[in-house]
Short mmCIF file of C-alpha atoms (C1' of nucleotides) in Angstrom, two decimals:
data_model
loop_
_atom_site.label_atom_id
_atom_site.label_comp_id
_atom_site.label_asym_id
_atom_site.label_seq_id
_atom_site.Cartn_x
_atom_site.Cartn_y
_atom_site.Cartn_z
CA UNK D 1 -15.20 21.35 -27.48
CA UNK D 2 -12.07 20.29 -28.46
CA UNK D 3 -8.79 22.34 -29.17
CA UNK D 4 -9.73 25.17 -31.71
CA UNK D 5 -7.21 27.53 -33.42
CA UNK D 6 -4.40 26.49 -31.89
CA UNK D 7 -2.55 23.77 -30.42
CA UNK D 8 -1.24 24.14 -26.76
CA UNK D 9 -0.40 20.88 -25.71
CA UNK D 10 -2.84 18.48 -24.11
CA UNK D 11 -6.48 19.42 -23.00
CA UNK D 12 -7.84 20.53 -19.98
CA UNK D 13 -9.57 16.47 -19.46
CA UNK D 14 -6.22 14.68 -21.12
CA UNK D 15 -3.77 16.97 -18.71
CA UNK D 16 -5.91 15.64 -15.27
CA UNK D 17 -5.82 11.80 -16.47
CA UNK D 18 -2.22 12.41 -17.19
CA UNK D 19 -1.71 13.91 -13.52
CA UNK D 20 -4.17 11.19 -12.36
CA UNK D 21 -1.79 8.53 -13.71
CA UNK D 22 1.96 9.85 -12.31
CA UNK D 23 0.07 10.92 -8.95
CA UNK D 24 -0.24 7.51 -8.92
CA UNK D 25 2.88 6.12 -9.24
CA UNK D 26 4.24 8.57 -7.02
CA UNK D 27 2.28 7.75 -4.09
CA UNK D 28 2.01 4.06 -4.88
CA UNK D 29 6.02 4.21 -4.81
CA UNK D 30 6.34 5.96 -1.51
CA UNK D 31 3.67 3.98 -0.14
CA UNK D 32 5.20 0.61 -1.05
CA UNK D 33 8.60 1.77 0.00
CA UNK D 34 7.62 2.74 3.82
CA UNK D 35 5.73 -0.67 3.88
CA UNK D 36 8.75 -2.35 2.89
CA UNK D 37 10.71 -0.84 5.27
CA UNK D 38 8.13 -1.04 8.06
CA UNK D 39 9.96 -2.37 11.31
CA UNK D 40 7.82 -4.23 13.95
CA UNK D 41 6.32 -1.54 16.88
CA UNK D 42 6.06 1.19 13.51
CA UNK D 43 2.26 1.76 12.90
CA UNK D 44 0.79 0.22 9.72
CA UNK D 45 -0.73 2.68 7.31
CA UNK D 46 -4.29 2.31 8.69
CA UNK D 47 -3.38 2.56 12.27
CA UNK D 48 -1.59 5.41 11.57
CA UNK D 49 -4.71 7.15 9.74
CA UNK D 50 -7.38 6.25 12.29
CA UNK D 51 -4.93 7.73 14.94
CA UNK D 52 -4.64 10.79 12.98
CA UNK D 53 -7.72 11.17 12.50
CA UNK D 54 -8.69 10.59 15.95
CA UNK D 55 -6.43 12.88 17.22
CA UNK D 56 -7.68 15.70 14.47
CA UNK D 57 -11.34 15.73 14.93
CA UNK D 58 -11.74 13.77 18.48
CA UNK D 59 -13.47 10.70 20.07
CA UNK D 60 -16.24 8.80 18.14
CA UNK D 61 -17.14 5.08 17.44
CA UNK D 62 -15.69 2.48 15.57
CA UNK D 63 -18.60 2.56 13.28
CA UNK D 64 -17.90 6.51 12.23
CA UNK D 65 -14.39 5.39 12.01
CA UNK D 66 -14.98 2.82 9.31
CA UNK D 67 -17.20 4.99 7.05
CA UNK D 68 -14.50 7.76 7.50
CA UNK D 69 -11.65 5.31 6.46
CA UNK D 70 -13.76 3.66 4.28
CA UNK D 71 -13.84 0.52 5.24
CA UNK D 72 -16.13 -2.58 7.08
CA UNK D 73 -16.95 -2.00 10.65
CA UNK D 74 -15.32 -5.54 10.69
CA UNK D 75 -11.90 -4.07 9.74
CA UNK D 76 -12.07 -1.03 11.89
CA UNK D 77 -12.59 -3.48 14.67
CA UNK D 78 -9.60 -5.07 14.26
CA UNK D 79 -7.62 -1.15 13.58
CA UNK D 80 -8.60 -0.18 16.63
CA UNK D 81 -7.82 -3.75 18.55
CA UNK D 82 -4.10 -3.42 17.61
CA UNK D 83 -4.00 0.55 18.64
CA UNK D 84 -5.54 -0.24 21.99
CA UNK D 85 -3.09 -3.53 22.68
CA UNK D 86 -0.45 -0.51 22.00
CA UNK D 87 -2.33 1.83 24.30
CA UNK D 88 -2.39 4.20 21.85
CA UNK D 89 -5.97 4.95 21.87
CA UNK D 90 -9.15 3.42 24.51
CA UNK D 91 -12.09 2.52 24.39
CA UNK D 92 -14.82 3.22 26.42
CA UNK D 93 -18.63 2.08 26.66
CA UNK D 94 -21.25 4.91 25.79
CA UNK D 95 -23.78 5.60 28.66
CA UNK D 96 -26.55 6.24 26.37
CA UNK D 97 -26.28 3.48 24.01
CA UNK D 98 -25.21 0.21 25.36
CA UNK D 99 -24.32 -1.21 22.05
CA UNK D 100 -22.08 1.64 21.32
CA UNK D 101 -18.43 2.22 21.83
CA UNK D 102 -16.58 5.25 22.02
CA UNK D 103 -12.55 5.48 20.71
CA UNK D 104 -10.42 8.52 22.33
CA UNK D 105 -6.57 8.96 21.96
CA UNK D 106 -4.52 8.50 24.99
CA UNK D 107 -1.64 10.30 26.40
CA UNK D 108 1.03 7.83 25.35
CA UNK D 109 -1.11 8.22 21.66
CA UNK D 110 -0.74 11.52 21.68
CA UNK D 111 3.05 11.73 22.57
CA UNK D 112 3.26 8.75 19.70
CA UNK D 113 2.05 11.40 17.12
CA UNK D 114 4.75 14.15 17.48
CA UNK D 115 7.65 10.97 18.01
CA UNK D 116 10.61 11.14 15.80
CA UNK D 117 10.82 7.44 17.08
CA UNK D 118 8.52 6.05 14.57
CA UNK D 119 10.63 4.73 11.96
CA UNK D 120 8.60 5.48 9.05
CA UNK D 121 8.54 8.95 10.08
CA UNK D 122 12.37 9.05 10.71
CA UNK D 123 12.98 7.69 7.14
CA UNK D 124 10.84 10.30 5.60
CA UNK D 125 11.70 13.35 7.64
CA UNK D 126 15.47 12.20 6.50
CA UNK D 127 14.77 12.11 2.76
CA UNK D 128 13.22 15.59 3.72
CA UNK D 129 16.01 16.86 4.88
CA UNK D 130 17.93 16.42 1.27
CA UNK D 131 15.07 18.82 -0.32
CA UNK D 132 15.23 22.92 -0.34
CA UNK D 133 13.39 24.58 2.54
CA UNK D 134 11.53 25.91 -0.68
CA UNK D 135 10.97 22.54 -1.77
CA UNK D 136 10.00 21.87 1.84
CA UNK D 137 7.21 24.09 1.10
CA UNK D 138 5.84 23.03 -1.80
CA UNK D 139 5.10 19.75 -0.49
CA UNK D 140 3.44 21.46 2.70
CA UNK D 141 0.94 23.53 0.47
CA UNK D 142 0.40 19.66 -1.27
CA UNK D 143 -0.37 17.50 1.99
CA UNK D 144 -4.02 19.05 2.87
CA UNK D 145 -4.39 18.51 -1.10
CA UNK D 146 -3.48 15.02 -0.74
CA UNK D 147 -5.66 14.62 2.35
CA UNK D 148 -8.86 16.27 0.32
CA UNK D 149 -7.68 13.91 -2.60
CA UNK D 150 -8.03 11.00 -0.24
CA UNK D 151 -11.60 11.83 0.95
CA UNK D 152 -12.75 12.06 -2.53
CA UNK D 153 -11.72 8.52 -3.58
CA UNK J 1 22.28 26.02 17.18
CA UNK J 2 18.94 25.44 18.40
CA UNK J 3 16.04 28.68 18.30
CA UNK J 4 18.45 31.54 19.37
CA UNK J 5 16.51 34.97 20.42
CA UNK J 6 12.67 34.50 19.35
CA UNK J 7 10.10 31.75 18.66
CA UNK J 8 9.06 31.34 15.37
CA UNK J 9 7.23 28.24 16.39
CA UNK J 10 8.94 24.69 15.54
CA UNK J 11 12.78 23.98 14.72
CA UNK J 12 13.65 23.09 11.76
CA UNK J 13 13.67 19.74 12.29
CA UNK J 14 10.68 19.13 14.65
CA UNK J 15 8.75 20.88 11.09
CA UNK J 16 10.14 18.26 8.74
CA UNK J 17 9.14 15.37 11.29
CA UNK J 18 5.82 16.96 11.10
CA UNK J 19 5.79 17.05 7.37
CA UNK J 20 7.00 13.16 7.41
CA UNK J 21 4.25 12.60 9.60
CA UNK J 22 1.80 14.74 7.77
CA UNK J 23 2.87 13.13 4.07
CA UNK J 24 2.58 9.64 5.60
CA UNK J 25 -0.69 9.84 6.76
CA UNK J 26 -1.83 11.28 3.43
CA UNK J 27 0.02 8.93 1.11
CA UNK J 28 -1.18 6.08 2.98
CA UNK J 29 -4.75 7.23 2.67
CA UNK J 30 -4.47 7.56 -0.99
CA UNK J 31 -2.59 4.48 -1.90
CA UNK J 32 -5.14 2.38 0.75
CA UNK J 33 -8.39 3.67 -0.93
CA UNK J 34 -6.58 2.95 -4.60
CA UNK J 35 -5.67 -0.41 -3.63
CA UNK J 36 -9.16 -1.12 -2.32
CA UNK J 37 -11.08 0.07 -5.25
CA UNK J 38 -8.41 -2.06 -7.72
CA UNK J 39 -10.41 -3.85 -10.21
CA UNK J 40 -9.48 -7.38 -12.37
CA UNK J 41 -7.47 -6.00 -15.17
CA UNK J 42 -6.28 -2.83 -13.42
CA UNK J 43 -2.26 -2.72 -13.04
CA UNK J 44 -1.07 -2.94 -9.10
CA UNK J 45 1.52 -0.55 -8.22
CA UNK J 46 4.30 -2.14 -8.79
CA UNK J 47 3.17 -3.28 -12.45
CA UNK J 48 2.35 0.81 -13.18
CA UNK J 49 5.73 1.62 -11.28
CA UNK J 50 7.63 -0.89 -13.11
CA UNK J 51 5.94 0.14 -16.73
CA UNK J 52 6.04 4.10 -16.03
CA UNK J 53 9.50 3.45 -15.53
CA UNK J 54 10.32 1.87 -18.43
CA UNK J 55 8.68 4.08 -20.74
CA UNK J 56 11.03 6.79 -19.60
CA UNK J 57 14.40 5.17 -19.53
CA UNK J 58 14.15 2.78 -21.90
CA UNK J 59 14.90 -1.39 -21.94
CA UNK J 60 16.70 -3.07 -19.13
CA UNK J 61 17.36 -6.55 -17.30
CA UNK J 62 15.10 -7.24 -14.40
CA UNK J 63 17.82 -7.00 -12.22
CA UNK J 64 18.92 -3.49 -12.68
CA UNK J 65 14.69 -2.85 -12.41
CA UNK J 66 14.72 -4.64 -8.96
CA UNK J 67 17.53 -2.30 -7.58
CA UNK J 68 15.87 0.66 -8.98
CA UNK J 69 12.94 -0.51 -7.42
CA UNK J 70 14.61 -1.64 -4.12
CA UNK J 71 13.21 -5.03 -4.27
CA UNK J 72 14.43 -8.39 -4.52
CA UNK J 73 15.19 -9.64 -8.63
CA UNK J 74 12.86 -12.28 -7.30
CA UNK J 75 10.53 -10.42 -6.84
CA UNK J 76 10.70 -7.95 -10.08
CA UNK J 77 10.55 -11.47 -11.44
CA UNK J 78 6.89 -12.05 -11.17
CA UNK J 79 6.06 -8.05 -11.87
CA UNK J 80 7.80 -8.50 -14.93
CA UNK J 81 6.08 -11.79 -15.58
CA UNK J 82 2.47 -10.26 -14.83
CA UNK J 83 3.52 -7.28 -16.78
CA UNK J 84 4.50 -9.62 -19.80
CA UNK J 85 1.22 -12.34 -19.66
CA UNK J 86 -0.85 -9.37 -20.48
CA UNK J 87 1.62 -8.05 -23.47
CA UNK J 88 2.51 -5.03 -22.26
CA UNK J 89 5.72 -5.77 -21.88
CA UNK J 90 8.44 -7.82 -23.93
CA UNK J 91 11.19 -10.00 -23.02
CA UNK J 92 14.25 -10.33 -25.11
CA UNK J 93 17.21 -12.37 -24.68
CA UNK J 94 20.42 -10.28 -24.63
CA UNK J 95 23.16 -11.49 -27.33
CA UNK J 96 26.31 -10.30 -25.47
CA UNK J 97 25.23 -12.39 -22.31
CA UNK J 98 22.62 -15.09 -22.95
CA UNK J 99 22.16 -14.98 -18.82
CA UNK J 100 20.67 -11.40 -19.30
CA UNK J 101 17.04 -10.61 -20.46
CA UNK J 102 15.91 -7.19 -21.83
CA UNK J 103 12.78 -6.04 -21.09
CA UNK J 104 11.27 -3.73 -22.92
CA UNK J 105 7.52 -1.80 -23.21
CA UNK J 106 5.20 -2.79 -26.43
CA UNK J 107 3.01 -0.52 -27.72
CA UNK J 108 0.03 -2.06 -25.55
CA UNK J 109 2.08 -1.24 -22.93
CA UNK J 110 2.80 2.67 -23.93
CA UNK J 111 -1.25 2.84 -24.82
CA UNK J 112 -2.49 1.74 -21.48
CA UNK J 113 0.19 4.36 -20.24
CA UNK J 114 -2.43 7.04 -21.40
CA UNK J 115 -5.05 4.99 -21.12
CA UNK J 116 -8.35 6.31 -18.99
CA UNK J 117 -9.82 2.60 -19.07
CA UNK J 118 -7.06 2.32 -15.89
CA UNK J 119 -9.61 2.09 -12.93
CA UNK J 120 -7.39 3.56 -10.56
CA UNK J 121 -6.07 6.68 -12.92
CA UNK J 122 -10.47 7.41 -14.14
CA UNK J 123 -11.04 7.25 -10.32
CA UNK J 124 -8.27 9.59 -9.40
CA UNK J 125 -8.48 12.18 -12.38
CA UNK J 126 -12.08 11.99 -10.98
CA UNK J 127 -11.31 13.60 -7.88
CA UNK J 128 -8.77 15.76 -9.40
CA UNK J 129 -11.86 17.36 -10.89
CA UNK J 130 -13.11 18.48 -7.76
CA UNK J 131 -10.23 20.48 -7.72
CA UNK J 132 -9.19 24.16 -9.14
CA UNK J 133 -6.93 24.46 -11.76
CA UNK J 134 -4.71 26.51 -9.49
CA UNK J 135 -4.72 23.19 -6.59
CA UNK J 136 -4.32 20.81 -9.72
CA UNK J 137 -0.71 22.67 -10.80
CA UNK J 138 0.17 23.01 -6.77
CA UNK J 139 -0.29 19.16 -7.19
CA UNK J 140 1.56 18.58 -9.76
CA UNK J 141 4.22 20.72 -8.56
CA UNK J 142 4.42 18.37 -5.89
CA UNK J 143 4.66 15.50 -8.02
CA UNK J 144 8.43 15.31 -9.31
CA UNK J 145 9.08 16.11 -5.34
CA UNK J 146 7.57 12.68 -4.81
CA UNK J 147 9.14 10.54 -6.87
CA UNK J 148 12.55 11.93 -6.11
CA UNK J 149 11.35 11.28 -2.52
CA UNK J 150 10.21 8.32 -3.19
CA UNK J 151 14.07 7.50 -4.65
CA UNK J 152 15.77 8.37 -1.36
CA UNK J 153 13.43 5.73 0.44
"C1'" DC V 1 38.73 -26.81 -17.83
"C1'" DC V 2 37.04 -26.27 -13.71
"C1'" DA V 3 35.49 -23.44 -9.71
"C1'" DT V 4 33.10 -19.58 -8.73
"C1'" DA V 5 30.20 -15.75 -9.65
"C1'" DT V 6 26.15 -13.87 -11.89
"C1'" DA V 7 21.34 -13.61 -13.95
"C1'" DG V 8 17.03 -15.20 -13.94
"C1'" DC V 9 13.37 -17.99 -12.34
"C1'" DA V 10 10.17 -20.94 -9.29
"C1'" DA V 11 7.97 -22.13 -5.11
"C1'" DA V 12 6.70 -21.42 -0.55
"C1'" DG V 13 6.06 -18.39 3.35
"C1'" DT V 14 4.91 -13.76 5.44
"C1'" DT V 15 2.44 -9.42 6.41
"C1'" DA V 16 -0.90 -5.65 5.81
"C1'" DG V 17 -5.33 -4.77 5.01
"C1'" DC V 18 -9.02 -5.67 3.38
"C1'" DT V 19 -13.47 -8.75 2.58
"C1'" DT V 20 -17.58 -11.94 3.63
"C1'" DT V 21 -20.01 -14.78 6.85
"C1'" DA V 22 -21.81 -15.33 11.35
"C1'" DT V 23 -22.85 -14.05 16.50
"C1'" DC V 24 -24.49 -11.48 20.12
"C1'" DA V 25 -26.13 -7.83 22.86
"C1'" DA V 26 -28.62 -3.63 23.15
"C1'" DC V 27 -32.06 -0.65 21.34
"C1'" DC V 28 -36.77 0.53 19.41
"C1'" DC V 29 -41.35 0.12 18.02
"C1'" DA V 30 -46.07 -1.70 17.23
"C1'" DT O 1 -43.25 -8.34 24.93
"C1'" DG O 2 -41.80 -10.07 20.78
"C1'" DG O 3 -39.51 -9.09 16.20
"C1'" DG O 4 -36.60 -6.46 13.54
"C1'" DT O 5 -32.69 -3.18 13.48
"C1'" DT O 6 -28.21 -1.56 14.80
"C1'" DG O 7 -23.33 -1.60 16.75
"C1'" DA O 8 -19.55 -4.16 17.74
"C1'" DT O 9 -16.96 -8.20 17.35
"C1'" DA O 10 -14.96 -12.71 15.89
"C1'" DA O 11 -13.36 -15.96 12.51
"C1'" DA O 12 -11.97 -17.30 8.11
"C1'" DG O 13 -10.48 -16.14 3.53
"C1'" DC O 14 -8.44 -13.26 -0.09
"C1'" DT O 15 -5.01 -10.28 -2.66
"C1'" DA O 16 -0.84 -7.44 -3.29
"C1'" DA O 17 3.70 -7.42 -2.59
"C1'" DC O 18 7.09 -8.61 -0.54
"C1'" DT O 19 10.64 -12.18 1.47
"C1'" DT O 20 13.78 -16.49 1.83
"C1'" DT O 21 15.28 -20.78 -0.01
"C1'" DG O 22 16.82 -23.32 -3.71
"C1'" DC O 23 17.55 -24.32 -8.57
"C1'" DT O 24 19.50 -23.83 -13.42
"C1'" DA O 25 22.10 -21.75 -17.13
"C1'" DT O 26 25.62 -18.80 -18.67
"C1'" DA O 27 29.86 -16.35 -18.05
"C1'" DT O 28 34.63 -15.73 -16.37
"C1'" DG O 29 39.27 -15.96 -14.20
"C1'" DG O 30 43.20 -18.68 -12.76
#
DNA sequence: CCATATAGCAAAGTTAGCTTTATCAACCCA
DNA sequence: TGGGTTGATAAAGCTAACTTTGCTATATGG
């Protein structure tokens, strides 16, 4: 263990904690900067995840929703509250279980997704636009990174 | 403009909307699940912003911090002050202007910098783990693309 | 030397996004 | 059929990270 014979720079261990560390300031910079800029009608980071996600893998329950996200039942309640009062997504009772509740996207959710209206999205895709198609790229090839990164925290 | 003669799939533009879209969802995931798991004694965001900062360009007034950081000096106020209660940062009064303070990092402040005791950075290089060494360089890659994003926001 | 601008700070208010505590209805099993 | 479990929800409270409002001290220009 250790570096032996010669001295290459950091270690394999010292290089992630290092990447670890300026990931997050990176993210934590972006993310505070599209929640300052957040305009009223713009989703809110978790609504924007649980629709996502909804959209990605399909209709399930709250409860799936919350250990998916991570969170309390209690809070994916109140997620999925505010993106049915938008009509984003509805819910619908489950025939087999009465206790159960089953979330779907809806049309106008759907359209919401692909909308250049959001204005978070807007003020990204515009920063975007200053990088290199390459550059372009390379963020691409890091997004389902990110999104794997995510599900491992 | 506009797709002249074949489809190659999505404009230009309707692909960087999707990337905005795409990089919002993830960041948000990331910076949620960091901010949940924060522990007493971890830095927020905006302390390990402010701090990474000044570690690479050097002592300035809380002022010219709260434009870099597009926030009010108000608020880089009480980030400074948090940053300073727990010595990782120093205040100095400036002798050309004695309305100016400089603010500058201490050497606590440059060790927790590297430091794995950070919650957030152990949880993250954690995950990073999981990852090949190939996917850990696309990442990091990615990373100055961030934070110059994370500039034009 | 005085009016105005600038730098920093303090306090109070706001929002997102969680949590814990508590209810209630529906299911399941002995 | 009664008791415990499970799914969803509601209400209240907390923290991070801002904001706006308002103050004080220092600098500066006519």
């Amino acid at each position: 263990m250790g570096a032996v014979g010669q001295d290459v720079g950091l270690g394999a261990v010292e290089e992630t904690v290092r990447l670890g560390g300026d990931l997050r300031v990176a993210v934590g910079r972006i993310a505070r900067r599209l929640r300052q800029a957040h305009r009223t009608g713009d989703l809110t980071f978790s609504e924007a995840s649980v629709l996502a996600r909804l959209d990605r893998e399909g209709p399930t329950t709250p409860g799936v929703l919350a250990e998916l996200e991570r969170v309390r039942p209690q809070a994916m309640t109140s997620t999925v509250g505010a993106l049915e009062r938008r009509g984003l997504i509805a819910r619908s009772a489950d025939v087999e279980d009465g206790r159960r509740v089953v979330v779907s996207v809806t049309e106008q959710g759907r359209r919401v997704l692909t909308d250049m209206r959001q204005a978070s999205t807007m003020r990204l895709a515009r920063g975007l636009e200053q990088f290199t198609p390459a550059e372009r790229a390379r963020l691409e090839q890091a997004v389902p990174l990110l999104d794997r990164l995510a599900g491992l925290l």
